[in-house]
Short mmCIF file of N, CA, C and O in Angstrom, two decimals:
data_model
loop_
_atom_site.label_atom_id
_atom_site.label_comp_id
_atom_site.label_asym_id
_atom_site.label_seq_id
_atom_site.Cartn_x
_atom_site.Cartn_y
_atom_site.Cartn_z
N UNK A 1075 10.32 -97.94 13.82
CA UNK A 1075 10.70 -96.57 13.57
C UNK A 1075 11.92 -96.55 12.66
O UNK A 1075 12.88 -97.32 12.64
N UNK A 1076 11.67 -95.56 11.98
CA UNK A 1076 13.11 -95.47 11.14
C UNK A 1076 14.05 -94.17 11.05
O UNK A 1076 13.58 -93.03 11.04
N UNK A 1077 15.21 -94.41 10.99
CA UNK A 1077 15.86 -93.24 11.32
C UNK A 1077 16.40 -93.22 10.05
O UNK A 1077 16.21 -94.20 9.31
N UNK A 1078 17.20 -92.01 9.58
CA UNK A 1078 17.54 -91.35 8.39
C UNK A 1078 19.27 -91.73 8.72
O UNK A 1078 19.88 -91.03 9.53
N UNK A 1079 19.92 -92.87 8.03
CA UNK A 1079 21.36 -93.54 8.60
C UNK A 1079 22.68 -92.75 8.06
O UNK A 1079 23.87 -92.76 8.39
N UNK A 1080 21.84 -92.02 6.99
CA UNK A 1080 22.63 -91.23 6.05
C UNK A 1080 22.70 -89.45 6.41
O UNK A 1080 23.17 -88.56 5.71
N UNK A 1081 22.01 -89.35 7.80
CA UNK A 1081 21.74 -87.87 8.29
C UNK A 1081 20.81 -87.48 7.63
O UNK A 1081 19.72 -87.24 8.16
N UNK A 1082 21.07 -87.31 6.19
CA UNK A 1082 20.10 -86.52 5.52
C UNK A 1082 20.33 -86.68 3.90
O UNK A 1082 21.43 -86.63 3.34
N UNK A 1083 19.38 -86.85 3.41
CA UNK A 1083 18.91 -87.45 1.50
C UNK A 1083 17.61 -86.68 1.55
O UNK A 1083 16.78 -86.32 2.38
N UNK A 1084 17.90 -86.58 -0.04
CA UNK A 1084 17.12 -86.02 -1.06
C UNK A 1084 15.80 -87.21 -1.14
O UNK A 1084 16.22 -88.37 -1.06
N UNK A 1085 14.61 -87.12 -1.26
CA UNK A 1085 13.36 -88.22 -1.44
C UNK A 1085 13.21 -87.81 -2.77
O UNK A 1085 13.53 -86.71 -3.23
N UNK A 1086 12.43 -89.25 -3.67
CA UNK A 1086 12.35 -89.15 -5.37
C UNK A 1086 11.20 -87.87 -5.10
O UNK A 1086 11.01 -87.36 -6.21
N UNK A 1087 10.48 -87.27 -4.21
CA UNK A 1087 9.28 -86.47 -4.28
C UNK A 1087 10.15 -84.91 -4.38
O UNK A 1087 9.55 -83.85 -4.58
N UNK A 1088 11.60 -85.00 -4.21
CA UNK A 1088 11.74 -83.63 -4.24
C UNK A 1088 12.06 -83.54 -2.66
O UNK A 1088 13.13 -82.98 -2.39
N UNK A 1089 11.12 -84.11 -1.33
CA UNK A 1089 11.11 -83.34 -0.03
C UNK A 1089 12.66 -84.11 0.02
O UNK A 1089 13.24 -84.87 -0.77
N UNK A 1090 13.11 -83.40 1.62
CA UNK A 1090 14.42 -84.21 2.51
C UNK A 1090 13.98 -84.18 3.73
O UNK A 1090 13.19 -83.50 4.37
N UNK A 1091 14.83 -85.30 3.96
CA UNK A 1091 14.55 -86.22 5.26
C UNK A 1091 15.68 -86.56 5.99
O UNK A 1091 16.69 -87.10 5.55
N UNK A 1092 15.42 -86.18 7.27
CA UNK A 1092 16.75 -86.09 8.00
C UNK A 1092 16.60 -86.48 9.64
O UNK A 1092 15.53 -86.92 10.08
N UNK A 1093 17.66 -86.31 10.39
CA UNK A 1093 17.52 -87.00 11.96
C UNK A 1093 17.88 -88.23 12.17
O UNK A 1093 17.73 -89.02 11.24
N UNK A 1094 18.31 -88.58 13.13
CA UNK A 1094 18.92 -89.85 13.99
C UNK A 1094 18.75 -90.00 15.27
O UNK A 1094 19.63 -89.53 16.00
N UNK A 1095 17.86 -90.52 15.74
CA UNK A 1095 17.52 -90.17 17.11
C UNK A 1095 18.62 -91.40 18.62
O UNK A 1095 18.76 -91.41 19.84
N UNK A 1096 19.14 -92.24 17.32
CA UNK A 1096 19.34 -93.44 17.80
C UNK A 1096 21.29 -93.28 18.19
O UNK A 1096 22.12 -93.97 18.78
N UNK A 1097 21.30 -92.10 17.55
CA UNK A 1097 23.21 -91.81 17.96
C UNK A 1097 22.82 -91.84 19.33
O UNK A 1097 21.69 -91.79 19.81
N UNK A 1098 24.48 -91.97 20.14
CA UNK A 1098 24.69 -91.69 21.57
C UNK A 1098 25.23 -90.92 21.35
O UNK A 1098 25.32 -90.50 22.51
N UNK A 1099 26.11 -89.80 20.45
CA UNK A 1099 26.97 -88.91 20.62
C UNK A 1099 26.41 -88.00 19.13
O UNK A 1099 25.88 -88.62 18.21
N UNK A 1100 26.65 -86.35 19.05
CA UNK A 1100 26.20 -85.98 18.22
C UNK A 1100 27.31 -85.80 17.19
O UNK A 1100 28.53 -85.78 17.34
N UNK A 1101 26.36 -85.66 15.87
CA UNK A 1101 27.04 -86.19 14.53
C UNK A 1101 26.35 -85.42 13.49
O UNK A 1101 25.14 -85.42 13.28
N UNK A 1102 27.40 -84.64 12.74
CA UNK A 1102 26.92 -83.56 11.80
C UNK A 1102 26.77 -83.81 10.32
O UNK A 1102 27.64 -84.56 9.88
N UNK A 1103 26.16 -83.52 9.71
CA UNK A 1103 26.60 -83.57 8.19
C UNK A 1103 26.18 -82.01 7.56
O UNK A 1103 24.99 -81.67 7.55
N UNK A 1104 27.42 -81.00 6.98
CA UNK A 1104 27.56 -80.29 6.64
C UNK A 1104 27.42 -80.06 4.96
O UNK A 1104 27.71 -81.07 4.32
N UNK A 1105 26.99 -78.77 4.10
CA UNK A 1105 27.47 -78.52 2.86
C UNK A 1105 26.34 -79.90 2.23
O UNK A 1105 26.99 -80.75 1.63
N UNK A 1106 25.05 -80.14 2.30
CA UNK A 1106 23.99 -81.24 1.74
C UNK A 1106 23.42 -80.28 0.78
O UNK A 1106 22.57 -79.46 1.11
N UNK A 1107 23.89 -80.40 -0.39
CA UNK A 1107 23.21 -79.40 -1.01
C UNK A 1107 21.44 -80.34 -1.91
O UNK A 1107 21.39 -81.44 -2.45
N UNK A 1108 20.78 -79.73 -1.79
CA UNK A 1108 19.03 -79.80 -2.38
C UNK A 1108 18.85 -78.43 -3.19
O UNK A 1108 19.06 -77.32 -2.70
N UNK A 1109 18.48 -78.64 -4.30
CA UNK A 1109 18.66 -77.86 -5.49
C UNK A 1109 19.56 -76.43 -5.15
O UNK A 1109 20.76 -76.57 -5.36
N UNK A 1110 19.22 -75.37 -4.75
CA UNK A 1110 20.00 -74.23 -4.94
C UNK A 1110 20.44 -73.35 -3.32
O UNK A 1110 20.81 -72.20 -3.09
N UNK A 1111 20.09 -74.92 -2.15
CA UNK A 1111 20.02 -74.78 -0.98
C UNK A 1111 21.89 -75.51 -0.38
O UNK A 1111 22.72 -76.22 -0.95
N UNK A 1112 21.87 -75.02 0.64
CA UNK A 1112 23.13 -75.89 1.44
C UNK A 1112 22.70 -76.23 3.01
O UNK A 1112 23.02 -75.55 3.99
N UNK A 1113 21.94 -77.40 3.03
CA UNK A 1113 21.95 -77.67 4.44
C UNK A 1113 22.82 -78.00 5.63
O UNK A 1113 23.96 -78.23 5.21
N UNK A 1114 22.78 -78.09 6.57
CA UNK A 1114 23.40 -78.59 7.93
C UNK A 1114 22.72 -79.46 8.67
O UNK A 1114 21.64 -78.92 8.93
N UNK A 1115 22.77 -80.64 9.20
CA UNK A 1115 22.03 -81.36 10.11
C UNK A 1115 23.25 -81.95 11.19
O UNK A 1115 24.30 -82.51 10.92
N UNK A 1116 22.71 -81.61 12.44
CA UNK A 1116 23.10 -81.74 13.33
C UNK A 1116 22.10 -82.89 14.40
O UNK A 1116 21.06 -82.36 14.80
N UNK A 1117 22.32 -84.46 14.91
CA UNK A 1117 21.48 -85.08 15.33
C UNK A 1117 22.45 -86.01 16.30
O UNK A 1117 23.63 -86.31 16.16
N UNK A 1118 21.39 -86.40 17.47
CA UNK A 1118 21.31 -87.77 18.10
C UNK A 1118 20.39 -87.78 19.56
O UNK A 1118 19.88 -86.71 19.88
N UNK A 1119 20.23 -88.65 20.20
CA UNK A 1119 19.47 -88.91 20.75
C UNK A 1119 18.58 -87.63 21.68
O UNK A 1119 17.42 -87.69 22.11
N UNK A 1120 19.52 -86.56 21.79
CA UNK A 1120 19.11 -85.48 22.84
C UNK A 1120 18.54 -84.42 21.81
O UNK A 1120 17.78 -83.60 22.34
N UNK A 1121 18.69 -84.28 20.74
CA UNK A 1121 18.67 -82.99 19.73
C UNK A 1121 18.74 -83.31 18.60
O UNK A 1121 19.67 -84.04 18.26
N UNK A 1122 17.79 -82.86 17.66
CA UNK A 1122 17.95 -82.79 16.01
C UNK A 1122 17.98 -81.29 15.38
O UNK A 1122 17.14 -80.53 15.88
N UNK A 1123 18.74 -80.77 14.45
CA UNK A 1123 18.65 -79.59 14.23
C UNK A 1123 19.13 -79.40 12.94
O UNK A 1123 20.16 -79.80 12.42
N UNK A 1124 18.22 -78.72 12.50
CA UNK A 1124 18.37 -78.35 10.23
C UNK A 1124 18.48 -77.20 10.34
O UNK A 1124 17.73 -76.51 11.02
N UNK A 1125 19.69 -76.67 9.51
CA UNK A 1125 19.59 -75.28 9.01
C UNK A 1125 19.67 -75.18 7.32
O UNK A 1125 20.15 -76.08 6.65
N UNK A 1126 19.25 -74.25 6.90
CA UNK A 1126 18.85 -73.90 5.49
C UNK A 1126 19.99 -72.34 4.93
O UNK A 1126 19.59 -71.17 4.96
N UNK A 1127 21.44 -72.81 4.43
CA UNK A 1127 22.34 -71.47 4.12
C UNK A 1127 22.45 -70.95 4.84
O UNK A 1127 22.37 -69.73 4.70
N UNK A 1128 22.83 -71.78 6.75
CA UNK A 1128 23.07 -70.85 7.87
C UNK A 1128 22.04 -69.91 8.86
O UNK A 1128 22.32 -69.02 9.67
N UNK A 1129 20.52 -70.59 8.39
CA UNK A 1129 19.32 -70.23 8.79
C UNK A 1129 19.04 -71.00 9.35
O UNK A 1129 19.40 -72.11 8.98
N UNK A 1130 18.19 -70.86 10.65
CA UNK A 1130 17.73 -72.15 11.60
C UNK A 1130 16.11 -72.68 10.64
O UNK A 1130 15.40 -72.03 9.87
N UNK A 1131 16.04 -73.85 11.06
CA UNK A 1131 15.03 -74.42 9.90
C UNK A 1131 14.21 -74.98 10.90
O UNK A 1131 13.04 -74.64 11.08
N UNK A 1132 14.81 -75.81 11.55
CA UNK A 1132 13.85 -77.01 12.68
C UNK A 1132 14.96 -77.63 13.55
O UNK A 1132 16.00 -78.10 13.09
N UNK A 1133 14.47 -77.54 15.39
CA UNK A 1133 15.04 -78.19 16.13
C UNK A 1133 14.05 -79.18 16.89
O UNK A 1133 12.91 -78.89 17.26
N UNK A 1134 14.79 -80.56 17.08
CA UNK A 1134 13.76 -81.35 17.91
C UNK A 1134 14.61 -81.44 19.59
O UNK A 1134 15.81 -81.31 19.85
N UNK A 1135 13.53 -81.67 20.42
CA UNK A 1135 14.36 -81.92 21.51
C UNK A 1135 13.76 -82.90 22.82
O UNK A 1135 13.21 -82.51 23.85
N UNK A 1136 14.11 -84.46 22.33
CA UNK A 1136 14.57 -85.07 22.28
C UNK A 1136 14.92 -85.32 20.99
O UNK A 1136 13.91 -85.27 20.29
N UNK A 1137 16.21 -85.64 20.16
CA UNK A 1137 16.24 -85.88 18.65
C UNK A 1137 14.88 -86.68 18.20
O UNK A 1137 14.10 -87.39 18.84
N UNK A 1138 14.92 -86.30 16.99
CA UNK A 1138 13.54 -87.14 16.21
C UNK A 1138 14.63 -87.51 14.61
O UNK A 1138 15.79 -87.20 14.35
N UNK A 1139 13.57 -88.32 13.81
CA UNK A 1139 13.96 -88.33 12.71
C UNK A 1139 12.76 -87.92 11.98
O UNK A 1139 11.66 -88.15 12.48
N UNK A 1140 12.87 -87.22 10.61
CA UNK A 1140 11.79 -86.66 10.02
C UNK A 1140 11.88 -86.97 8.64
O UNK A 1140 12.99 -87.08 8.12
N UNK A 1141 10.64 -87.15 7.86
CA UNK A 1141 10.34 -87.36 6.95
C UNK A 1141 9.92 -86.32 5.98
O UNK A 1141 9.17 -85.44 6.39
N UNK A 1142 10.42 -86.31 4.35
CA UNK A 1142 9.15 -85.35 3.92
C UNK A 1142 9.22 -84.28 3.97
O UNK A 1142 8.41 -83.66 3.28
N UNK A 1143 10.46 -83.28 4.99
CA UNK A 1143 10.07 -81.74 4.80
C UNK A 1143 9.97 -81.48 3.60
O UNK A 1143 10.71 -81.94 2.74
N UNK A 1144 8.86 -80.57 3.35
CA UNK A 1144 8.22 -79.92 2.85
C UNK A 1144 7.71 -78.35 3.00
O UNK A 1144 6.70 -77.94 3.56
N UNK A 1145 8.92 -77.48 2.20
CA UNK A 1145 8.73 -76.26 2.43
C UNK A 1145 8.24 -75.11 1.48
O UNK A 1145 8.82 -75.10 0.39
N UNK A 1146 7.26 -74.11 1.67
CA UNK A 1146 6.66 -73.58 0.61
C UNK A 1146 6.65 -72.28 1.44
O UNK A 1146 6.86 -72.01 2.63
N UNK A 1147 6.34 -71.64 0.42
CA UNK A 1147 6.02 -69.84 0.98
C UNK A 1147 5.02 -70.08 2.54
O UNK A 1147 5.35 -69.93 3.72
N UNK A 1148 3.56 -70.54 1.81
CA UNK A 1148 2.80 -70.56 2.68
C UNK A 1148 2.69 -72.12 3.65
O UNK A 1148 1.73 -72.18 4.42
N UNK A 1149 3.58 -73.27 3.62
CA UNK A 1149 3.49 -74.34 4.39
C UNK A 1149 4.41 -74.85 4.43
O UNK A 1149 5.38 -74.86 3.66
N UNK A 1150 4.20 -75.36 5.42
CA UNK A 1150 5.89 -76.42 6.35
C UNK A 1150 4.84 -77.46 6.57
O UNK A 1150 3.81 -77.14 7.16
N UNK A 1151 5.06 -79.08 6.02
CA UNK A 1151 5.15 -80.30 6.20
C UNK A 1151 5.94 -81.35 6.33
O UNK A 1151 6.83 -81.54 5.50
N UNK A 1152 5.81 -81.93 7.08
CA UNK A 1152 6.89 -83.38 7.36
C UNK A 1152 5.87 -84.36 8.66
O UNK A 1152 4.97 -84.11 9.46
N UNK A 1153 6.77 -85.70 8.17
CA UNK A 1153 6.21 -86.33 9.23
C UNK A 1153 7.21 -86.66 10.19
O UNK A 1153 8.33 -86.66 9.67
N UNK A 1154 7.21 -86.98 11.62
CA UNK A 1154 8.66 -86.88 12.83
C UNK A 1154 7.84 -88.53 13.21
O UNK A 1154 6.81 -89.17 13.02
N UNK A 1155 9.09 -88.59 13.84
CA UNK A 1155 9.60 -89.82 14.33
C UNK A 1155 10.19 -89.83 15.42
O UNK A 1155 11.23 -89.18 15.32
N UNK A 1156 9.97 -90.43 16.88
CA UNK A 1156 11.08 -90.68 17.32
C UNK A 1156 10.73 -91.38 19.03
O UNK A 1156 9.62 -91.88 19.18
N UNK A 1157 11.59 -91.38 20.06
CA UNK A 1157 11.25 -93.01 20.76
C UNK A 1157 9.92 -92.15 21.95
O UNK A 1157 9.01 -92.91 22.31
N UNK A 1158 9.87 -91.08 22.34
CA UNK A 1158 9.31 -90.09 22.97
C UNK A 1158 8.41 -88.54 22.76
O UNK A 1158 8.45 -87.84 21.74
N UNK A 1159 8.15 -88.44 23.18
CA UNK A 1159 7.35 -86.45 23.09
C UNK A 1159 8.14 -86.16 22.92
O UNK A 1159 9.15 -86.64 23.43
N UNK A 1160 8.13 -84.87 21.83
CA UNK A 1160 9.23 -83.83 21.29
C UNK A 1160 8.99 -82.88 21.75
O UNK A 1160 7.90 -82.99 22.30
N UNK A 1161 9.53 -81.60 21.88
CA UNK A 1161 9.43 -80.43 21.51
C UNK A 1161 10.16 -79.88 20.19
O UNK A 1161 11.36 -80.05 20.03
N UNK A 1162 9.18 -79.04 19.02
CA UNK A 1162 9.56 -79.02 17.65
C UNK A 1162 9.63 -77.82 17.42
O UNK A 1162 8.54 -77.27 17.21
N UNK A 1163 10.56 -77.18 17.37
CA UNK A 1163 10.93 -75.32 17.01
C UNK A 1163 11.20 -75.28 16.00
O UNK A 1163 12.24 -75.89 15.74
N UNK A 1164 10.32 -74.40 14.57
CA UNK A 1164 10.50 -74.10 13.52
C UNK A 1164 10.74 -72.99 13.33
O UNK A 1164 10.22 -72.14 14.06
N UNK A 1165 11.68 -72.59 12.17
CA UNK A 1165 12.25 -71.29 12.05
C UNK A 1165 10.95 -70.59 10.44
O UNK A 1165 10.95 -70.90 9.25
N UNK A 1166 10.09 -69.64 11.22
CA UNK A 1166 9.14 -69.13 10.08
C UNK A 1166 8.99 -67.70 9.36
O UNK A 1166 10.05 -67.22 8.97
N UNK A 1167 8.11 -67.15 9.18
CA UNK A 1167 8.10 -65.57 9.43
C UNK A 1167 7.62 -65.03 10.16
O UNK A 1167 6.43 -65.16 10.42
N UNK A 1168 8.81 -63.80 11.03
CA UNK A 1168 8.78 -62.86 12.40
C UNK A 1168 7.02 -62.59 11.96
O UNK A 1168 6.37 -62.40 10.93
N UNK A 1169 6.73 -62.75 13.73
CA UNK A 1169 5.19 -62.09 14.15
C UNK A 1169 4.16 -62.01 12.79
O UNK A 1169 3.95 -61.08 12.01
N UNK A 1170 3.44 -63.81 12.88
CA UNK A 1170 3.18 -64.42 11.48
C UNK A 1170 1.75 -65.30 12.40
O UNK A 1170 1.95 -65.92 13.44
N UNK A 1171 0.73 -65.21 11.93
CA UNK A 1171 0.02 -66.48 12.61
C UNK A 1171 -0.30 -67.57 11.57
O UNK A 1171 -0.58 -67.49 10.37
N UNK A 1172 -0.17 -68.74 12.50
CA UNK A 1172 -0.08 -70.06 11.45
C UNK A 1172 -1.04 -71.21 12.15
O UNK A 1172 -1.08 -71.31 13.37
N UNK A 1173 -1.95 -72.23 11.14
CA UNK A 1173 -2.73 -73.01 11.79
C UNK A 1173 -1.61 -74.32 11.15
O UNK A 1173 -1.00 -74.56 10.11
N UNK A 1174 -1.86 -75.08 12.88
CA UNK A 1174 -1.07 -75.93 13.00
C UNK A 1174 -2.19 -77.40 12.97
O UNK A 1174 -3.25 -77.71 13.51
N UNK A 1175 -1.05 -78.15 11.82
CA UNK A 1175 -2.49 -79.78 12.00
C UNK A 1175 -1.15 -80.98 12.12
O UNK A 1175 -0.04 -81.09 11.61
N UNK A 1176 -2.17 -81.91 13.27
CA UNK A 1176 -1.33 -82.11 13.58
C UNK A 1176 -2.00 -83.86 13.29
O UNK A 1176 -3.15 -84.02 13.70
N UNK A 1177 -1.36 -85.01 12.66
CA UNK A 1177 -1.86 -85.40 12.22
C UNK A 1177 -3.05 -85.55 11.35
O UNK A 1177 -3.39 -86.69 11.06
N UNK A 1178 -3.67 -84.62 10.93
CA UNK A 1178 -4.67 -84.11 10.28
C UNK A 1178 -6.17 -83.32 10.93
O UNK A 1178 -7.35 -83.18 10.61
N UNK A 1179 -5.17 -82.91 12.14
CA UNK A 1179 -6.68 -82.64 13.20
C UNK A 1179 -5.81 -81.15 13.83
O UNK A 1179 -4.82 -81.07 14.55
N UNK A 1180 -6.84 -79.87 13.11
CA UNK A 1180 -6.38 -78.80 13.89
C UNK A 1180 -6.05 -78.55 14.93
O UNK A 1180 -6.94 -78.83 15.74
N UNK A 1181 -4.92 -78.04 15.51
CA UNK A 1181 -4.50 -77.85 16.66
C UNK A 1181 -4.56 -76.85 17.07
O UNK A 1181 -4.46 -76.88 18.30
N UNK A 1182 -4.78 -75.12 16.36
CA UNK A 1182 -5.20 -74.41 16.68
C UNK A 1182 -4.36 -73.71 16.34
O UNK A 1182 -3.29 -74.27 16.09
N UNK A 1183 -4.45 -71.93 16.12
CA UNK A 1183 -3.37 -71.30 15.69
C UNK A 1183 -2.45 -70.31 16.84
O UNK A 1183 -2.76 -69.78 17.91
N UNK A 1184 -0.91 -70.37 15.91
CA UNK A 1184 -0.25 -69.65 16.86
C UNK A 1184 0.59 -69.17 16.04
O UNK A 1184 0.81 -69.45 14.86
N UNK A 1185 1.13 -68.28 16.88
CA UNK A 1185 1.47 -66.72 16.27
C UNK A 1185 3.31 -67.11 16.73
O UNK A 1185 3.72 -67.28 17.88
N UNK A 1186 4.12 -67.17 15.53
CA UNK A 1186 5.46 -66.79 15.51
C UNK A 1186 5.85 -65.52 16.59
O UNK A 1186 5.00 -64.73 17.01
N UNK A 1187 7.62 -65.47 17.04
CA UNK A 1187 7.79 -64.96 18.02
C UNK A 1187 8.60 -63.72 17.25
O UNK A 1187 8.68 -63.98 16.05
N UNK A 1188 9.11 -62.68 17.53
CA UNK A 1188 10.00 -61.60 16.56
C UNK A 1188 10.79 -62.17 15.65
O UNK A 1188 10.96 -61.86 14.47
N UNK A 1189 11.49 -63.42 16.59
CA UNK A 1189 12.22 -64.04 15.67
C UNK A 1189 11.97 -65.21 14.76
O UNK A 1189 12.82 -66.04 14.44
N UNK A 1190 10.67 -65.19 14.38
CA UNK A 1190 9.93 -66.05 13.71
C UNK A 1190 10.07 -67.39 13.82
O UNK A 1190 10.07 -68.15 12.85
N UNK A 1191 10.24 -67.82 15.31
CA UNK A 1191 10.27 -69.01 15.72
C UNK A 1191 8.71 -69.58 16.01
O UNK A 1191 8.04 -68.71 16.57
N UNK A 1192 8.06 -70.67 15.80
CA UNK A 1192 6.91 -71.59 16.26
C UNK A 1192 7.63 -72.44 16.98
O UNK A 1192 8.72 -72.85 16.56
N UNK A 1193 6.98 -72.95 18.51
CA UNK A 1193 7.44 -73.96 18.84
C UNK A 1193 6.09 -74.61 19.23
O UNK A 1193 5.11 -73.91 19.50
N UNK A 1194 6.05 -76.31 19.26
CA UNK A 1194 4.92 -77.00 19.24
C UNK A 1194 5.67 -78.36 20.10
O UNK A 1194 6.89 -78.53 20.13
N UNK A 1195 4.83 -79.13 20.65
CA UNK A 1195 4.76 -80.15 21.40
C UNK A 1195 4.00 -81.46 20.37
O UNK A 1195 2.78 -81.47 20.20
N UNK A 1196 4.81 -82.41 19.81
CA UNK A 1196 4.34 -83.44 19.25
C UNK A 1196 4.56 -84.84 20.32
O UNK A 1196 5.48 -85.32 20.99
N UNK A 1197 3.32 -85.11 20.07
CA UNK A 1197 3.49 -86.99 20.46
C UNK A 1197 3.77 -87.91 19.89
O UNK A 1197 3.28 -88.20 18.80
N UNK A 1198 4.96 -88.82 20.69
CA UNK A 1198 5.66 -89.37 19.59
C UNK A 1198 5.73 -90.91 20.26
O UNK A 1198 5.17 -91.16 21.33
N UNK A 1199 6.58 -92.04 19.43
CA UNK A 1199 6.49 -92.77 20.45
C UNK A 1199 5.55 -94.11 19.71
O UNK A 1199 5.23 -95.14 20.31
N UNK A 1200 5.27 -93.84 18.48
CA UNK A 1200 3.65 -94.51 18.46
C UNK A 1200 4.53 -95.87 17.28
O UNK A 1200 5.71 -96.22 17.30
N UNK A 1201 3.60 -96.25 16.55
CA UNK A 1201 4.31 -96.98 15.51
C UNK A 1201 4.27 -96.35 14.08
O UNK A 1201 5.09 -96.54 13.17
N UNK A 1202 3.42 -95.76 14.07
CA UNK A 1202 3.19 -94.51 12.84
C UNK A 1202 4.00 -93.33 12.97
O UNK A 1202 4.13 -92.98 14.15
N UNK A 1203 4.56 -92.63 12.16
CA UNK A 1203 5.09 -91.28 12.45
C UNK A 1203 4.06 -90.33 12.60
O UNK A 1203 2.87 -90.62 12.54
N UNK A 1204 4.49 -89.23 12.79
CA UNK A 1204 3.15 -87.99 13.92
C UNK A 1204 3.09 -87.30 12.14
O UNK A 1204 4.22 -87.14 11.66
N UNK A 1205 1.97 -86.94 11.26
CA UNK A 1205 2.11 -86.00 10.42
C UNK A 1205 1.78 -84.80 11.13
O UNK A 1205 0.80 -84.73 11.88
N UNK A 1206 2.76 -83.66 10.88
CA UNK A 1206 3.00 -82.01 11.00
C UNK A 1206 2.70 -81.45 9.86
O UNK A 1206 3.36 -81.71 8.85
N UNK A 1207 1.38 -80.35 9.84
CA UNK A 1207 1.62 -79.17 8.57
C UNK A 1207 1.35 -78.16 9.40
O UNK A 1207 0.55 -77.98 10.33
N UNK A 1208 2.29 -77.45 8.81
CA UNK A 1208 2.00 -75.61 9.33
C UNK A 1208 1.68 -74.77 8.69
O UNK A 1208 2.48 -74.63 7.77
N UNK A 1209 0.61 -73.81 8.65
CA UNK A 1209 0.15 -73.32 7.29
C UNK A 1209 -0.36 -71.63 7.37
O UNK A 1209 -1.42 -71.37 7.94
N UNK A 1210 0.24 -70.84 6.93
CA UNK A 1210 0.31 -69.43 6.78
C UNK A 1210 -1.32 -68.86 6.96
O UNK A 1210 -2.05 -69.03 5.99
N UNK A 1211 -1.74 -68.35 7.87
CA UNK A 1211 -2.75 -67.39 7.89
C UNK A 1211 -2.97 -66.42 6.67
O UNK A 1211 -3.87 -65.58 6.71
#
């Protein structure tokens, strides 16, 4: 498994990749700017958490490390990482339905909350990372 040692970098594809699942104590990196964005990552073993200009983006809980986000109008991709089952809360658009694949095998759709939160249950744990896409109805 690999964790992101640097909190969080830019990938040559454009995506970022972030999380540390492997801290014992939590550890921030503030002001990461990705083209015209300013992130926050907040990580370690209990919690991972991205915000986007003070916007919640993605929380894991047990921390994960993630690969690849990938964010578009209509899709959220990345692949997660980490030593256990997650629970994965994405920040989307309020009362929105979205089909969720989860390694490449529909998981079925679900509907954002007012506050345009998705939350999903990934299995983790494996030697491969879990691929996540979320994709706009």
């Amino acid at each position: 498994m690999s964790v992101i040692s640097e909190l969080i970098r830019t990938e040559a594809d454009g995506t970022i990749s972030f999380g540390d699942y492997t801290l014992a104590s939590k550890t921030k990196k503030e002001n990461f700017e990705h083209g015209a964005d300013k992130y926050k990552v907040k990580t370690f073993r209990e919690i991972t958490k991205l915000e986007c200009n003070d916007m919640f983006v993605y929380e894991s809980v047990p921390g994960t490390a993630v690969s690849g986000l990938d964010i578009t109008e209509n899709e959220v991709s990345f692949k997660v990482e980490g030593p256990e089952d997650a629970e994965i809360t994405l920040g989307l658009c309020d009362s929105t339905e979205y089909e969720v694949f989860i390694n490449n095998e529909n998981a079925g759709t679900m509907k954002t909350n007012l506050g345009g939160k998705l939350t999903l249950s990934v299995e983790l744990g494996a030697e491969e990372p879990t691929a996540v896409r979320i994709v706009k109805k």
